[in-house]
C-alpha positions as YAML, in Angstrom:
chain: A
units: angstrom
residues:
- id: 1
  name: MET
  ca: [0.00, 0.00, 0.00]
- id: 2
  name: LYS
  ca: [1.31, 3.42, -0.94]
- id: 3
  name: LYS
  ca: [1.63, 5.93, 1.92]
- id: 4
  name: ALA
  ca: [2.16, 9.68, 1.80]
- id: 5
  name: THR
  ca: [1.63, 12.95, 3.58]
- id: 6
  name: ILE
  ca: [0.39, 15.92, 1.55]
- id: 7
  name: ALA
  ca: [3.90, 17.33, 1.06]
- id: 8
  name: ALA
  ca: [5.41, 14.00, 0.06]
- id: 9
  name: ALA
  ca: [2.57, 13.29, -2.36]
- id: 10
  name: LEU
  ca: [3.11, 16.61, -4.11]
- id: 11
  name: MET
  ca: [6.79, 15.75, -4.56]
- id: 12
  name: LEU
  ca: [5.87, 12.34, -5.99]
- id: 13
  name: ALA
  ca: [3.60, 13.98, -8.55]
- id: 14
  name: ALA
  ca: [6.61, 15.60, -10.19]
- id: 15
  name: LEU
  ca: [8.32, 12.25, -10.92]
- id: 16
  name: PRO
  ca: [7.74, 10.82, -14.43]
- id: 17
  name: LEU
  ca: [6.43, 7.29, -14.83]
- id: 18
  name: ALA
  ca: [8.39, 4.80, -16.90]
- id: 19
  name: ALA
  ca: [7.09, 4.27, -20.42]
- id: 20
  name: GLN
  ca: [4.13, 1.84, -20.63]
- id: 21
  name: GLN
  ca: [4.06, 1.36, -16.83]
- id: 22
  name: THR
  ca: [0.59, 0.78, -15.41]
- id: 23
  name: GLY
  ca: [-0.02, 2.51, -12.12]
- id: 24
  name: VAL
  ca: [-2.03, 4.81, -9.88]
- id: 25
  name: ARG
  ca: [-0.70, 7.81, -7.95]
- id: 26
  name: VAL
  ca: [-2.88, 9.67, -5.46]
- id: 27
  name: THR
  ca: [-2.03, 13.23, -4.43]
- id: 28
  name: ALA
  ca: [-3.71, 15.65, -2.02]
- id: 29
  name: ARG
  ca: [-4.30, 19.39, -2.33]
- id: 30
  name: ASN
  ca: [-6.11, 22.08, -0.40]
- id: 31
  name: ALA
  ca: [-8.78, 23.83, -2.48]
- id: 32
  name: ALA
  ca: [-9.65, 27.52, -2.24]
- id: 33
  name: ASP
  ca: [-12.27, 26.77, 0.44]
- id: 34
  name: ASN
  ca: [-9.61, 24.91, 2.51]
- id: 35
  name: SER
  ca: [-11.20, 21.51, 1.83]
- id: 36
  name: LEU
  ca: [-8.80, 18.63, 1.24]
- id: 37
  name: ALA
  ca: [-9.15, 17.05, -2.22]
- id: 38
  name: PHE
  ca: [-7.58, 13.80, -3.38]
- id: 39
  name: ASP
  ca: [-6.74, 13.30, -7.06]
- id: 40
  name: ALA
  ca: [-5.84, 10.06, -8.84]
- id: 41
  name: ALA
  ca: [-3.40, 10.10, -11.76]
- id: 42
  name: ILE
  ca: [-3.68, 6.86, -13.71]
- id: 43
  name: THR
  ca: [-1.39, 5.36, -16.30]
- id: 44
  name: GLY
  ca: [-2.80, 2.39, -18.18]
- id: 45
  name: TYR
  ca: [-5.98, 1.14, -19.83]
- id: 46
  name: GLY
  ca: [-9.30, -0.27, -18.71]
- id: 47
  name: THR
  ca: [-10.95, 0.09, -15.33]
- id: 48
  name: PHE
  ca: [-9.21, 0.85, -12.04]
- id: 49
  name: THR
  ca: [-10.41, 0.39, -8.46]
- id: 50
  name: ILE
  ca: [-8.66, 2.55, -5.86]
- id: 51
  name: ARG
  ca: [-8.86, 2.08, -2.09]
- id: 52
  name: LEU
  ca: [-7.94, 5.30, -0.27]
- id: 53
  name: ALA
  ca: [-7.37, 5.26, 3.50]
- id: 54
  name: VAL
  ca: [-7.24, 8.68, 5.17]
- id: 55
  name: ALA
  ca: [-6.04, 8.94, 8.79]
- id: 56
  name: ASP
  ca: [-5.42, 11.59, 11.43]
- id: 57
  name: ILE
  ca: [-7.79, 14.04, 9.72]
- id: 58
  name: ARG
  ca: [-7.42, 17.48, 11.27]
- id: 59
  name: ASN
  ca: [-9.96, 20.36, 11.13]
- id: 60
  name: HIS
  ca: [-12.84, 18.13, 10.06]
- id: 61
  name: ALA
  ca: [-16.22, 17.77, 11.76]
- id: 62
  name: GLY
  ca: [-16.57, 14.07, 10.95]
- id: 63
  name: ASP
  ca: [-14.50, 11.03, 11.81]
- id: 64
  name: ASP
  ca: [-10.74, 11.43, 12.10]
- id: 65
  name: ALA
  ca: [-10.22, 8.45, 9.75]
- id: 66
  name: LEU
  ca: [-12.06, 7.01, 6.77]
- id: 67
  name: THR
  ca: [-11.59, 4.57, 3.90]
- id: 68
  name: VAL
  ca: [-13.23, 4.91, 0.49]
- id: 69
  name: THR
  ca: [-13.17, 2.61, -2.52]
- id: 70
  name: VAL
  ca: [-13.65, 4.18, -5.95]
- id: 71
  name: THR
  ca: [-13.94, 2.56, -9.38]
- id: 72
  name: THR
  ca: [-12.99, 4.76, -12.32]
- id: 73
  name: GLY
  ca: [-11.77, 4.70, -15.89]
- id: 74
  name: ASN
  ca: [-8.19, 5.58, -16.74]
- id: 75
  name: GLU
  ca: [-9.05, 9.29, -16.86]
- id: 76
  name: GLY
  ca: [-8.64, 9.50, -13.07]
- id: 77
  name: GLY
  ca: [-9.40, 12.86, -11.46]
- id: 78
  name: GLU
  ca: [-10.77, 13.86, -8.07]
- id: 79
  name: ILE
  ca: [-11.86, 10.86, -6.01]
- id: 80
  name: LEU
  ca: [-12.58, 12.43, -2.59]
- id: 81
  name: SER
  ca: [-13.02, 15.83, -0.94]
- id: 82
  name: ILE
  ca: [-13.12, 16.51, 2.83]
- id: 83
  name: ALA
  ca: [-14.73, 19.76, 4.00]
- id: 84
  name: PRO
  ca: [-13.19, 21.84, 6.83]
- id: 85
  name: GLN
  ca: [-14.81, 22.37, 10.22]
- id: 86
  name: ASP
  ca: [-13.23, 25.82, 10.47]
- id: 87
  name: ALA
  ca: [-13.36, 27.38, 7.01]
- id: 88
  name: ALA
  ca: [-10.47, 29.68, 7.91]
- id: 89
  name: ARG
  ca: [-8.04, 26.77, 8.26]
- id: 90
  name: PRO
  ca: [-7.10, 23.99, 5.81]
- id: 91
  name: VAL
  ca: [-7.92, 20.34, 6.37]
- id: 92
  name: THR
  ca: [-4.81, 18.18, 6.76]
- id: 93
  name: ALA
  ca: [-4.38, 14.41, 6.95]
- id: 94
  name: ASP
  ca: [-2.16, 11.42, 6.31]
- id: 95
  name: PHE
  ca: [-3.22, 8.92, 3.67]
- id: 96
  name: SER
  ca: [-2.34, 5.73, 1.84]
- id: 97
  name: TRP
  ca: [-3.78, 3.89, -1.14]
- id: 98
  name: ASP
  ca: [-3.72, 0.69, -3.10]
- id: 99
  name: TRP
  ca: [-5.34, -0.28, -6.38]
- id: 100
  name: ILE
  ca: [-6.18, -2.96, -8.91]
- id: 101
  name: ASN
  ca: [-6.42, -2.70, -12.69]
- id: 102
  name: GLY
  ca: [-10.03, -3.88, -12.83]
- id: 103
  name: THR
  ca: [-13.49, -3.64, -11.28]
- id: 104
  name: LEU
  ca: [-13.95, -4.94, -7.73]
- id: 105
  name: ASP
  ca: [-16.88, -7.35, -7.26]
- id: 106
  name: ALA
  ca: [-18.14, -7.06, -10.84]
- id: 107
  name: THR
  ca: [-21.18, -9.18, -11.72]
- id: 108
  name: PRO
  ca: [-20.18, -11.56, -14.53]
- id: 109
  name: ASP
  ca: [-22.55, -12.59, -17.30]
- id: 110
  name: LEU
  ca: [-22.52, -16.33, -16.53]
- id: 111
  name: GLY
  ca: [-24.64, -17.12, -19.60]
- id: 112
  name: PHE
  ca: [-22.25, -15.50, -22.08]
- id: 113
  name: ILE
  ca: [-20.95, -17.82, -24.82]
- id: 114
  name: TYR
  ca: [-17.20, -17.57, -25.55]
- id: 115
  name: ARG
  ca: [-15.33, -18.76, -28.62]
- id: 116
  name: LEU
  ca: [-12.46, -21.20, -28.38]
- id: 117
  name: PRO
  ca: [-9.09, -19.44, -28.84]
- id: 118
  name: ILE
  ca: [-8.30, -21.45, -31.98]
- id: 119
  name: ALA
  ca: [-9.30, -20.96, -35.61]
- id: 120
  name: ALA
  ca: [-12.80, -22.07, -36.61]
- id: 121
  name: GLY
  ca: [-12.79, -25.68, -37.81]
- id: 122
  name: LYS
  ca: [-9.60, -26.50, -35.92]
- id: 123
  name: SER
  ca: [-9.61, -29.15, -33.20]
- id: 124
  name: THR
  ca: [-7.73, -29.15, -29.92]
- id: 125
  name: THR
  ca: [-7.22, -31.28, -26.84]
- id: 126
  name: VAL
  ca: [-8.33, -29.36, -23.76]
- id: 127
  name: ARG
  ca: [-6.56, -29.79, -20.42]
- id: 128
  name: SER
  ca: [-7.58, -28.44, -17.02]
- id: 129
  name: LEU
  ca: [-4.65, -26.85, -15.19]
- id: 130
  name: THR
  ca: [-3.73, -26.73, -11.51]
- id: 131
  name: PRO
  ca: [-2.49, -23.48, -9.87]
- id: 132
  name: ALA
  ca: [1.03, -24.95, -9.83]
- id: 133
  name: GLU
  ca: [0.92, -25.69, -13.56]
- id: 134
  name: ALA
  ca: [-0.23, -22.12, -14.21]
- id: 135
  name: GLY
  ca: [2.50, -20.66, -11.98]
- id: 136
  name: MET
  ca: [-0.05, -19.22, -9.53]
- id: 137
  name: MET
  ca: [0.56, -21.30, -6.38]
- id: 138
  name: ARG
  ca: [1.36, -18.26, -4.24]
- id: 139
  name: ASP
  ca: [-1.36, -15.99, -5.60]
- id: 140
  name: ASN
  ca: [-4.51, -15.04, -3.68]
- id: 141
  name: ILE
  ca: [-7.00, -17.00, -5.79]
- id: 142
  name: ALA
  ca: [-10.42, -18.64, -5.44]
- id: 143
  name: ASP
  ca: [-12.23, -21.30, -7.51]
- id: 144
  name: PHE
  ca: [-9.17, -21.75, -9.73]
- id: 145
  name: ARG
  ca: [-9.90, -22.74, -13.33]
- id: 146
  name: MET
  ca: [-7.61, -22.35, -16.32]
- id: 147
  name: TRP
  ca: [-7.71, -24.28, -19.57]
- id: 148
  name: GLU
  ca: [-4.80, -25.31, -21.77]
- id: 149
  name: PHE
  ca: [-5.47, -25.65, -25.49]
- id: 150
  name: ALA
  ca: [-3.01, -27.68, -27.56]
- id: 151
  name: MET
  ca: [-2.13, -26.01, -30.86]
- id: 152
  name: GLU
  ca: [0.44, -26.11, -33.61]
- id: 153
  name: ARG
  ca: [3.61, -24.06, -33.37]
- id: 154
  name: ASN
  ca: [3.02, -20.40, -34.38]
- id: 155
  name: GLU
  ca: [-0.71, -21.01, -34.84]
- id: 156
  name: PRO
  ca: [-2.71, -17.79, -34.23]
- id: 157
  name: VAL
  ca: [-4.51, -17.44, -30.90]
- id: 158
  name: PHE
  ca: [-7.90, -15.69, -31.07]
- id: 159
  name: ALA
  ca: [-9.64, -13.52, -28.49]
- id: 160
  name: ILE
  ca: [-12.47, -15.39, -26.78]
- id: 161
  name: ARG
  ca: [-14.59, -12.24, -26.34]
- id: 162
  name: LYS
  ca: [-14.65, -8.55, -27.22]
- id: 163
  name: GLY
  ca: [-12.66, -6.43, -24.80]
- id: 164
  name: THR
  ca: [-9.92, -3.90, -24.15]
- id: 165
  name: VAL
  ca: [-6.30, -5.02, -23.98]
- id: 166
  name: ILE
  ca: [-4.94, -3.85, -20.62]
- id: 167
  name: HIS
  ca: [-1.63, -5.72, -20.49]
- id: 168
  name: VAL
  ca: [0.87, -7.15, -22.97]
- id: 169
  name: GLU
  ca: [3.93, -8.64, -21.32]
- id: 170
  name: GLY
  ca: [7.13, -7.10, -22.67]
- id: 171
  name: TYR
  ca: [5.35, -4.49, -24.81]
- id: 172
  name: ASP
  ca: [7.49, -1.42, -25.47]
- id: 173
  name: ALA
  ca: [6.35, 0.88, -28.28]
- id: 174
  name: GLU
  ca: [9.40, 3.15, -27.99]
- id: 175
  name: ASN
  ca: [11.81, 0.28, -28.64]
- id: 176
  name: GLY
  ca: [9.61, -1.56, -31.13]
- id: 177
  name: GLN
  ca: [9.01, -4.58, -28.90]
- id: 178
  name: ALA
  ca: [5.68, -6.28, -29.62]
- id: 179
  name: GLY
  ca: [5.70, -8.35, -26.45]
- id: 180
  name: GLY
  ca: [3.97, -11.65, -25.84]
- id: 181
  name: GLY
  ca: [4.05, -14.29, -23.15]
- id: 182
  name: THR
  ca: [0.94, -13.07, -21.33]
- id: 183
  name: ILE
  ca: [-1.89, -10.82, -22.57]
- id: 184
  name: ILE
  ca: [-4.80, -9.65, -20.39]
- id: 185
  name: VAL
  ca: [-8.11, -8.38, -21.79]
- id: 186
  name: GLU
  ca: [-10.91, -6.68, -19.83]
- id: 187
  name: HIS
  ca: [-14.53, -7.37, -20.86]
- id: 188
  name: ALA
  ca: [-17.69, -5.27, -20.62]
- id: 189
  name: ASP
  ca: [-19.01, -7.14, -17.56]
- id: 190
  name: GLY
  ca: [-15.81, -6.54, -15.58]
- id: 191
  name: THR
  ca: [-14.36, -10.00, -16.12]
- id: 192
  name: GLN
  ca: [-10.86, -10.40, -17.52]
- id: 193
  name: ALA
  ca: [-9.26, -13.06, -19.71]
- id: 194
  name: ARG
  ca: [-5.65, -14.05, -19.17]
- id: 195
  name: TYR
  ca: [-3.87, -15.60, -22.16]
- id: 196
  name: ALA
  ca: [-0.58, -17.19, -21.10]
- id: 197
  name: SER
  ca: [2.24, -19.21, -22.72]
- id: 198
  name: LEU
  ca: [2.03, -17.12, -25.90]
- id: 199
  name: ARG
  ca: [5.16, -16.97, -28.03]
- id: 200
  name: SER
  ca: [7.43, -14.18, -26.83]
- id: 201
  name: GLY
  ca: [7.48, -11.22, -29.22]
- id: 202
  name: SER
  ca: [4.47, -12.48, -31.18]
- id: 203
  name: ALA
  ca: [1.79, -10.11, -29.85]
- id: 204
  name: LEU
  ca: [-0.48, -8.77, -32.60]
- id: 205
  name: VAL
  ca: [-2.27, -6.30, -30.30]
- id: 206
  name: ALA
  ca: [-1.16, -3.46, -28.03]
- id: 207
  name: PRO
  ca: [-2.40, -2.08, -24.69]
- id: 208
  name: GLY
  ca: [-5.51, 0.02, -25.27]
- id: 209
  name: ASP
  ca: [-6.65, -1.89, -28.36]
- id: 210
  name: THR
  ca: [-10.28, -2.95, -28.64]
- id: 211
  name: ILE
  ca: [-10.40, -6.54, -29.86]
- id: 212
  name: PHE
  ca: [-13.16, -8.86, -31.03]
- id: 213
  name: PRO
  ca: [-13.67, -12.64, -31.09]
- id: 214
  name: ASP
  ca: [-12.29, -12.74, -34.63]
- id: 215
  name: THR
  ca: [-9.09, -10.88, -33.62]
- id: 216
  name: PRO
  ca: [-5.83, -12.90, -33.57]
- id: 217
  name: ILE
  ca: [-3.91, -11.59, -30.55]
- id: 218
  name: ALA
  ca: [-0.62, -13.54, -30.71]
- id: 219
  name: LEU
  ca: [0.91, -16.87, -31.73]
- id: 220
  name: ALA
  ca: [0.87, -20.13, -29.80]
- id: 221
  name: GLY
  ca: [3.88, -20.60, -27.56]
- id: 222
  name: GLU
  ca: [5.69, -23.49, -25.95]
- id: 223
  name: LEU
  ca: [3.79, -25.15, -23.10]
- id: 224
  name: ARG
  ca: [5.35, -26.33, -19.85]
- id: 225
  name: SER
  ca: [3.73, -29.71, -20.42]
- id: 226
  name: GLY
  ca: [5.33, -30.00, -23.86]
- id: 227
  name: GLY
  ca: [4.15, -29.06, -27.32]
- id: 228
  name: TYR
  ca: [2.57, -25.72, -28.20]
- id: 229
  name: GLY
  ca: [-0.63, -23.90, -27.38]
- id: 230
  name: VAL
  ca: [-2.14, -21.33, -25.04]
- id: 231
  name: GLN
  ca: [-3.45, -21.24, -21.47]
- id: 232
  name: VAL
  ca: [-6.64, -19.23, -20.91]
- id: 233
  name: GLY
  ca: [-8.31, -18.22, -17.66]
- id: 234
  name: LEU
  ca: [-11.44, -16.11, -17.10]
- id: 235
  name: TYR
  ca: [-11.74, -14.32, -13.78]
- id: 236
  name: ARG
  ca: [-12.95, -11.30, -11.85]
- id: 237
  name: TYR
  ca: [-11.58, -9.41, -8.85]
- id: 238
  name: ALA
  ca: [-13.59, -10.13, -5.69]
- id: 239
  name: SER
  ca: [-13.24, -8.58, -2.24]
- id: 240
  name: ASN
  ca: [-10.50, -10.40, -0.37]
- id: 241
  name: ARG
  ca: [-11.94, -13.24, 1.74]
- id: 242
  name: ASN
  ca: [-8.57, -14.76, 2.57]
- id: 243
  name: THR
  ca: [-7.53, -12.07, 5.04]
- id: 244
  name: ALA
  ca: [-5.61, -14.46, 7.29]
- id: 245
  name: LEU
  ca: [-2.96, -15.13, 4.62]
- id: 246
  name: TYR
  ca: [-3.30, -11.86, 2.70]
- id: 247
  name: PRO
  ca: [-4.30, -9.26, 5.33]
- id: 248
  name: HIS
  ca: [-3.41, -6.16, 3.30]
- id: 249
  name: MET
  ca: [-4.86, -7.16, -0.08]
- id: 250
  name: MET
  ca: [-7.98, -5.43, -1.36]
- id: 251
  name: ALA
  ca: [-8.95, -8.22, -3.75]
- id: 252
  name: GLN
  ca: [-8.46, -11.81, -4.69]
- id: 253
  name: THR
  ca: [-8.63, -13.36, -8.15]
- id: 254
  name: GLU
  ca: [-11.85, -15.37, -8.47]
- id: 255
  name: PHE
  ca: [-11.92, -17.66, -11.50]
- id: 256
  name: ILE
  ca: [-14.99, -18.43, -13.62]
- id: 257
  name: ASN
  ca: [-15.66, -21.55, -15.70]
- id: 258
  name: PRO
  ca: [-17.04, -20.13, -18.98]
- id: 259
  name: LEU
  ca: [-19.37, -21.59, -21.56]
- id: 260
  name: PHE
  ca: [-17.65, -22.16, -24.92]
- id: 261
  name: MET
  ca: [-19.08, -22.63, -28.41]
- id: 262
  name: THR
  ca: [-17.89, -25.87, -30.03]
- id: 263
  name: ALA
  ca: [-18.95, -27.87, -33.08]
- id: 264
  name: THR
  ca: [-21.05, -30.13, -30.83]
- id: 265
  name: GLY
  ca: [-22.81, -27.32, -28.96]
- id: 266
  name: ASN
  ca: [-22.33, -24.71, -26.26]
- id: 267
  name: GLY
  ca: [-21.26, -25.71, -22.77]
- id: 268
  name: LEU
  ca: [-18.56, -26.21, -20.17]
- id: 269
  name: LEU
  ca: [-15.30, -27.87, -21.15]
- id: 270
  name: THR
  ca: [-14.01, -31.08, -19.56]
- id: 271
  name: ASP
  ca: [-10.45, -32.18, -18.91]
- id: 272
  name: GLY
  ca: [-9.09, -34.24, -21.80]
- id: 273
  name: GLN
  ca: [-11.92, -33.25, -24.13]
- id: 274
  name: ARG
  ca: [-11.31, -33.09, -27.86]
- id: 275
  name: ALA
  ca: [-13.07, -29.92, -29.01]
- id: 276
  name: THR
  ca: [-13.53, -28.38, -32.45]
- id: 277
  name: ALA
  ca: [-13.90, -24.61, -32.70]
- id: 278
  name: LYS
  ca: [-17.02, -23.16, -34.23]
- id: 279
  name: THR
  ca: [-18.01, -19.55, -34.80]
- id: 280
  name: THR
  ca: [-21.21, -17.88, -35.94]
- id: 281
  name: LYS
  ca: [-21.84, -14.34, -37.05]
- id: 282
  name: LYS
  ca: [-23.84, -13.78, -33.86]
- id: 283
  name: LEU
  ca: [-20.90, -14.91, -31.71]
- id: 284
  name: LEU
  ca: [-18.36, -12.84, -33.63]
- id: 285
  name: ASP
  ca: [-20.56, -9.74, -33.50]
- id: 286
  name: ALA
  ca: [-21.51, -10.13, -29.82]
- id: 287
  name: GLU
  ca: [-21.21, -6.78, -27.99]
- id: 288
  name: SER
  ca: [-19.95, -5.10, -31.16]
- id: 289
  name: GLY
  ca: [-23.20, -3.35, -32.05]
- id: 290
  name: ARG
  ca: [-23.02, -4.91, -35.51]
- id: 291
  name: THR
  ca: [-26.13, -6.84, -36.55]
- id: 292
  name: SER
  ca: [-27.25, -8.22, -39.89]
- id: 293
  name: PHE
  ca: [-30.78, -8.12, -41.28]
- id: 294
  name: TRP
  ca: [-31.22, -11.83, -40.42]
- id: 295
  name: GLU
  ca: [-30.12, -11.27, -36.83]
- id: 296
  name: ARG
  ca: [-32.50, -8.34, -36.42]
- id: 297
  name: VAL
  ca: [-35.44, -10.31, -37.82]
- id: 298
  name: PHE
  ca: [-34.73, -13.89, -36.75]
- id: 299
  name: GLY
  ca: [-32.18, -13.43, -33.94]
- id: 300
  name: ARG
  ca: [-29.43, -15.43, -35.61]
...
């Protein structure tokens, strides 16, 4: 958790962020009416949830400490203002903050149908991963579920749903590095998809891009289990319930088992299943606002 007094926060505001670094900086200022305002400066894409803890509040009629949680886009701006008790004197306080790049306690659309991350007509063997196999043994997670899809070397990996790219591992526009490895996409319902084991340097998208289910995002990479493919997990950020092990964390990663469209129908995947990818115009246009005459009339 970041901590600062008003003076220290103002000094921090003058320091430049590294290129492509995602982060949140909160600063405090006294307004003309002597109220104490807190501003969030955000670098990155997608949604951000900020938890601001204010302590030892001086010249304020209310409590001398408070904690607020705010969800905002990457535009940031003022997130809290504290009015003075004595208008002739400024409000002062100490404060700290932490944040996540996402929406806290979003309500996922559990009936949404996702596409398989492989080309339509292609078949894959699906494998259910353990946290250890996904390299997440030490993470604060709940209901873990990630799927591994076997693919051919350098085969394109497709987005499973429309969303905004919020992270591309190794991406550096200034030095011409496309990145790869892991890509994270935020969806309209606040869920996020994590694509891992992508080939390094093969990313076909950049942070901030809007992608669709027909968008290739990178190439299949080498899997820890052998062969090539991609690992995909769908999750949301939920309020931390594991406070004994992670007392200072705002959120934990709560995984969701999505419904996928396959050649044999829509449904949950099973470990060891052989699945063939299928797409329809309705699936590809989902959430895009694009509809054909047949969809408008017949719903397909």
